[in-house]
C-alpha positions in Angstrom: -37.9 112.6 95.4 -40.7 111.0 97.4 -38.4 110.4 100.4 -37.0 113.9 100.2 -40.5 115.4 100.1 -41.5 113.2 103.0 -38.5 114.3 105.1 -39.3 117.9 104.3 -42.9 117.5 105.7 -44.7 118.3 102.4 -48.5 118.0 102.2 -50.1 114.7 101.5 -51.3 115.7 98.0 -47.7 116.6 97.1 -46.5 113.3 98.5 -49.1 111.5 96.4 -47.9 113.3 93.3 -44.3 112.2 94.0 -45.5 108.6 94.7 -47.4 108.4 91.4 -44.2 109.5 89.5 -42.2 106.8 91.3 -44.9 104.2 90.6 -45.1 105.1 86.9 -41.3 105.0 86.6 -41.3 101.5 88.2 -43.9 100.3 85.7 -41.9 101.6 82.7 -38.7 100.0 84.1 -40.4 96.6 84.5 -41.7 96.7 81.0 -38.4 97.8 79.5 -36.3 95.2 81.3 -38.1 92.3 79.6 -39.9 91.0 82.7 -43.2 90.6 80.8 -41.6 88.6 78.0 -39.9 86.3 80.5 -43.2 85.9 82.3 -45.1 85.1 79.1 -42.5 82.4 78.3 -43.1 80.9 81.8 -46.9 80.9 81.3 -46.4 79.1 77.9 -44.6 76.3 79.8 -47.7 75.7 81.9 -50.7 75.5 79.5 -54.1 74.8 80.9 -53.1 75.5 84.5 -55.8 77.8 86.0 -53.4 79.3 88.5 -51.0 80.4 85.7 -54.0 81.6 83.6 -55.1 83.8 86.6 -51.6 85.1 87.0 -51.4 86.0 83.3 -54.7 87.9 83.6 -53.3 89.7 86.7 -50.1 90.7 84.8 -52.2 91.9 81.9 -54.3 94.1 84.2 -51.2 95.3 86.1 -48.9 96.1 83.2 -50.8 95.5 80.0 -53.0 98.5 80.6 -50.1 100.9 81.2 -50.1 102.7 77.8 -49.4 106.3 78.8 -46.9 106.1 81.6 -43.9 107.3 79.5 -45.9 110.3 78.2 -46.8 111.2 81.8 -43.2 110.9 83.0 -42.1 113.1 80.1 -44.6 115.8 81.3 -46.8 115.6 78.2 -49.8 114.7 80.3 -50.8 114.6 84.0 -49.7 111.7 86.1 -53.2 111.2 87.2 -54.4 111.1 83.6 -52.2 108.1 82.9 -53.4 106.4 86.0 -57.0 107.2 85.1 -56.7 105.8 81.6 -55.1 102.6 83.1 -57.9 102.3 85.6 -60.6 102.6 82.9 -58.8 99.8 80.9 -58.7 97.6 84.0 -62.4 98.0 84.6 -63.3 97.1 81.0 -60.9 94.2 81.0 -62.2 92.8 84.3 -65.8 93.1 83.1 -65.0 91.3 79.9 -62.6 88.6 81.1 -62.7 88.5 84.8 -66.3 87.1 85.3 -65.1 83.5 85.9 -62.5 84.6 88.5 -64.9 86.9 90.3 -67.5 84.1 90.3 -65.0 81.7 91.8 -63.9 84.0 94.5 -67.4 85.1 95.4 -68.5 81.5 95.8 -65.6 80.7 98.0 -66.2 83.8 100.1 -69.8 82.8 100.7 -68.8 79.3 101.7 -66.1 80.6 104.0 -68.4 83.1 105.6 -71.1 80.5 106.3 -69.0 77.5 107.2 -65.6 79.0 108.2 -63.7 76.9 105.6 -61.4 74.0 106.2 -59.0 73.7 109.1 -55.7 75.6 108.7 -52.5 75.3 110.7 -52.1 77.7 113.6 -50.7 81.1 112.7 -52.2 81.2 109.2 -55.4 83.2 108.4 -58.6 81.2 108.0 -60.8 81.6 105.0 -63.2 83.7 107.0 -60.4 86.0 108.0 -59.4 86.3 104.4 -62.9 87.2 103.4 -63.0 90.0 106.1 -59.7 91.3 104.8 -61.0 91.2 101.2 -64.2 93.1 102.1 -62.2 95.7 104.0 -59.8 96.2 101.1 -62.7 96.5 98.7 -64.0 99.5 100.6 -60.6 101.1 101.0 -59.7 100.7 97.3 -62.6 103.0 96.5 -60.3 105.9 97.5 -58.6 105.5 94.1 -61.6 107.2 92.5 -60.0 110.5 93.8 -57.0 109.9 91.6 -59.3 108.9 88.7 -61.4 112.2 89.0 -58.2 114.2 89.1 -57.0 112.4 86.0 -60.2 113.1 84.0 -60.1 116.7 85.0 -56.4 117.3 84.2 -56.3 115.4 80.9 -56.8 118.6 78.8 -54.4 120.8 80.7 -51.5 120.4 78.3 -47.8 119.5 78.7 -45.5 120.6 81.4 -42.1 121.9 80.4 -39.0 119.7 80.9 -37.5 119.5 84.3 -35.7 122.7 85.3 -37.6 124.9 82.9 -41.1 126.3 82.4 -43.3 127.8 79.8 -43.4 131.6 79.6 -46.1 134.2 80.0 -43.8 136.8 78.5 -45.2 136.4 74.9 -48.8 136.9 76.2 -47.8 140.1 78.1 -45.9 141.4 75.1 -49.0 140.9 72.9 -51.3 142.9 75.2 -48.8 145.5 76.4 -47.0 146.3 73.2 -44.0 148.7 73.6 -45.0 149.2 77.2 -43.6 145.8 78.0 -40.1 147.3 77.8 -40.9 149.4 80.9 -41.3 146.3 83.2 -38.7 146.1 85.9 -36.2 143.4 85.0 -37.1 141.1 87.9 -40.8 141.4 87.1 -40.2 140.5 83.4 -38.0 137.6 84.5 -40.7 136.3 86.9 -43.3 136.1 84.1 -40.8 134.6 81.7 -39.2 132.0 84.1 -41.6 131.2 86.9 -39.6 128.0 87.7 -36.7 130.2 88.8 -38.6 131.8 91.6 -39.5 130.3 95.0 -42.9 131.3 96.3 -44.7 131.6 99.7 -48.2 133.0 100.2 -50.2 134.7 102.9 -54.0 134.6 102.8 -56.5 136.7 104.7 -60.3 136.8 104.5 -61.7 139.8 106.2 -65.4 139.0 106.6 -67.6 136.0 107.2 -69.3 136.4 103.9 -66.0 136.0 102.1 -65.2 132.9 104.2 -68.6 131.3 103.5 -68.3 132.0 99.8 -64.8 130.5 99.8 -65.9 127.4 101.5 -68.9 127.0 99.2 -66.9 127.6 96.1 -64.1 125.2 97.1 -66.6 122.4 97.8 -68.8 123.1 94.8 -66.2 123.4 92.0 -63.3 121.5 93.5 -60.8 124.4 93.5 -60.1 127.4 95.6 -59.4 127.7 99.3 -61.2 128.7 102.4 -58.3 128.5 104.9 -57.7 132.0 106.3 -55.0 133.9 108.1 -52.3 131.8 106.6 -48.9 133.3 106.7 -45.9 132.4 104.6 -47.1 129.0 103.5 -45.3 127.4 100.5 -46.9 128.0 97.1 -46.2 126.9 93.6 -47.0 128.3 90.1 -47.2 125.8 87.3 -47.7 126.4 83.6 -48.8 123.9 81.0 -48.9 124.4 77.2 -51.4 122.9 74.7 -50.7 122.3 71.1 -52.7 125.4 70.1 -50.4 127.6 72.2 -52.8 128.3 75.0 -51.5 128.1 78.6 -53.1 126.4 81.6 -52.1 128.1 84.8 -52.2 126.3 88.2 -51.6 128.2 91.5 -51.1 125.8 94.5 -51.2 126.6 98.2 -49.7 124.1 100.6 -52.1 124.5 103.5 -51.0 122.1 106.2 -51.8 118.7 104.9 -53.8 119.9 101.9 -52.9 121.5 98.6 -55.5 124.1 97.5 -55.6 124.9 93.8 -56.7 127.7 91.5 -57.0 126.2 88.0 -57.6 128.3 84.9 -56.6 128.9 81.3 -54.7 132.0 80.2 -55.3 133.0 76.6 -55.0 136.2 74.5 -58.0 137.1 72.4 -59.2 140.2 70.5 -61.8 142.0 72.5 -63.1 145.4 71.3 -60.4 145.4 68.7 -57.4 145.0 70.9 -55.5 142.0 72.3 -56.7 141.1 75.8 -55.8 138.5 78.4 -58.7 136.3 79.4 -58.5 134.0 82.4 -60.9 131.1 81.6 -62.4 128.8 84.3 -63.7 126.0 82.1 -65.5 124.1 84.9 -67.6 127.2 85.5 -68.0 128.4 81.9 -66.7 131.8 83.1 -64.0 134.0 81.5 -62.5 137.0 83.2 -61.4 139.9 81.0 -58.2 141.6 82.2 -57.0 145.1 81.7 -53.2 145.0 81.9 -51.0 148.1 82.8 -47.4 148.8 83.6 -47.0 150.6 87.0 -44.6 153.6 87.5 -42.2 151.4 89.5 -42.0 148.8 86.7 -44.6 146.5 88.3 -47.6 145.0 86.5 -51.3 145.6 87.3 -54.0 143.2 86.0 -57.6 144.2 86.7 -60.7 142.2 86.0 -63.0 144.6 84.0 -65.6 142.2 82.8 -66.9 138.6 82.8 -68.2 136.3 80.1 -70.6 133.7 81.4 -71.2 131.0 78.8 -70.1 133.6 76.3 -72.5 136.3 77.5 -70.8 139.5 78.6 -71.7 140.6 82.1 -70.4 143.3 84.5 -68.5 142.8 87.7 -70.8 145.1 89.8 -69.3 146.7 92.8 -66.5 144.1 93.0 -63.0 145.2 92.1 -60.4 142.4 91.6 -56.7 143.5 91.2 -53.6 141.4 90.7 -50.5 143.6 91.0 -46.8 142.5 90.9 -44.4 144.9 92.5 -40.6 144.8 93.0 -39.2 145.3 96.4 -35.6 145.4 97.6 -35.0 141.7 97.9 -38.2 140.1 96.5 -41.3 140.5 94.4 -44.8 140.8 95.9 -47.7 139.6 93.9 -50.9 140.7 95.6 -54.5 139.7 94.7 -57.3 141.7 96.3 -61.1 141.6 96.2 -62.6 144.9 97.1 -66.1 146.4 97.2 -66.1 149.8 95.5 -69.7 150.9 94.8 -69.9 153.8 92.3 -72.9 155.7 93.8 -73.7 157.0 97.3 -76.8 154.8 97.4 -74.8 151.7 96.5 -72.2 152.5 99.1 -74.9 153.0 101.8 -76.4 149.6 100.9 -73.2 147.6 100.8 -71.3 149.2 103.7 -74.0 150.5 106.0 -76.8 148.1 105.6 -74.9 144.9 104.8 -71.9 146.0 106.9 -69.4 144.7 104.4 -65.9 146.0 104.6 -64.2 147.7 101.6 -61.8 144.8 101.4 -63.2 141.2 101.4 -60.0 139.2 100.9 -56.4 139.3 100.0 -53.7 136.9 98.8 -50.1 137.9 98.8 -47.3 135.9 97.1 -43.7 136.5 98.0 -41.2 135.5 95.3 -37.5 135.3 95.7 -35.0 133.9 93.2 -34.2 130.2 93.6 -30.6 129.4 94.3 -30.6 126.1 92.4 -31.7 127.6 89.0 -29.0 128.9 86.7 -29.2 132.4 85.4 -30.6 132.9 81.9 -28.1 133.2 79.0 -27.7 136.6 77.6 
């Protein structure tokens, strides 16, 4: 999978995801084939040997801390979460048991830096060169904290469905639409029921510098979103995760050149004002968006943000109007998200459009969905 993704020119973040899956599969295979037991028997034949003791410690750190790899490969947790858990165990183990090894290496490094170390045959690195390589590697390994942060963030997102399937948003829509759900165009209903069966591309446009600045600030501040603009037909992916309580975690990914930009939120159905309502919850921000859901005359679906809850406190959306509409076309579905400014009074319109010179439409995202050819049709 990694090689195929590389040959297809996928973004670096996607390649990293495939590499993590391959790495975890390797670790599981090593453990299941009995390599650790054979190594332990070899260590037992060399008691008191400091080299074998250090090798045993290295094996314990490398494989003994891998306790969640199988769950991650099965989709019950994020790959990054399994890696993050292992990294935390490595740090604790090294702090507890690795002091002697670290002290030995630090002493040898200091001596090598000051005196150059003993003579070595030509073509082999000197102790001083080894120290330089060690220091350089120490700085580079800090990049692993990126994976650790992702793992901590994604540990509560839930389980992904088995390969070739996905969780469904159809029950949530049925709960809020009631009998109106039967009026959905069949392809629209299938899209929300089987997102894995649809291939997505996306086009993104930001129409004013205020929107671009806000997008950059939001992406850097909260770690999700996107600020790339005027993107046309880039690959996109929708992923659903399900928790034990039945709530769904929704990830929308945009493959922007060498980066994957993400919108990360929870989709839940709650009673609001006495009726079932879809809430999109951004846990990092403590914000929940209240959605009004309607079936369009052509069988499409319209979701409109009609209110916000900030830390549980209801607030209005002001002049902003956020729509997400899914409409059927001849050979595809179009999912369009728009951010408009629609002031309700003449004074507000004068302020927003004449004084601040903001356009009516700030930004727009369009997803184009076509059926995947490698997914079987659902059984009737």
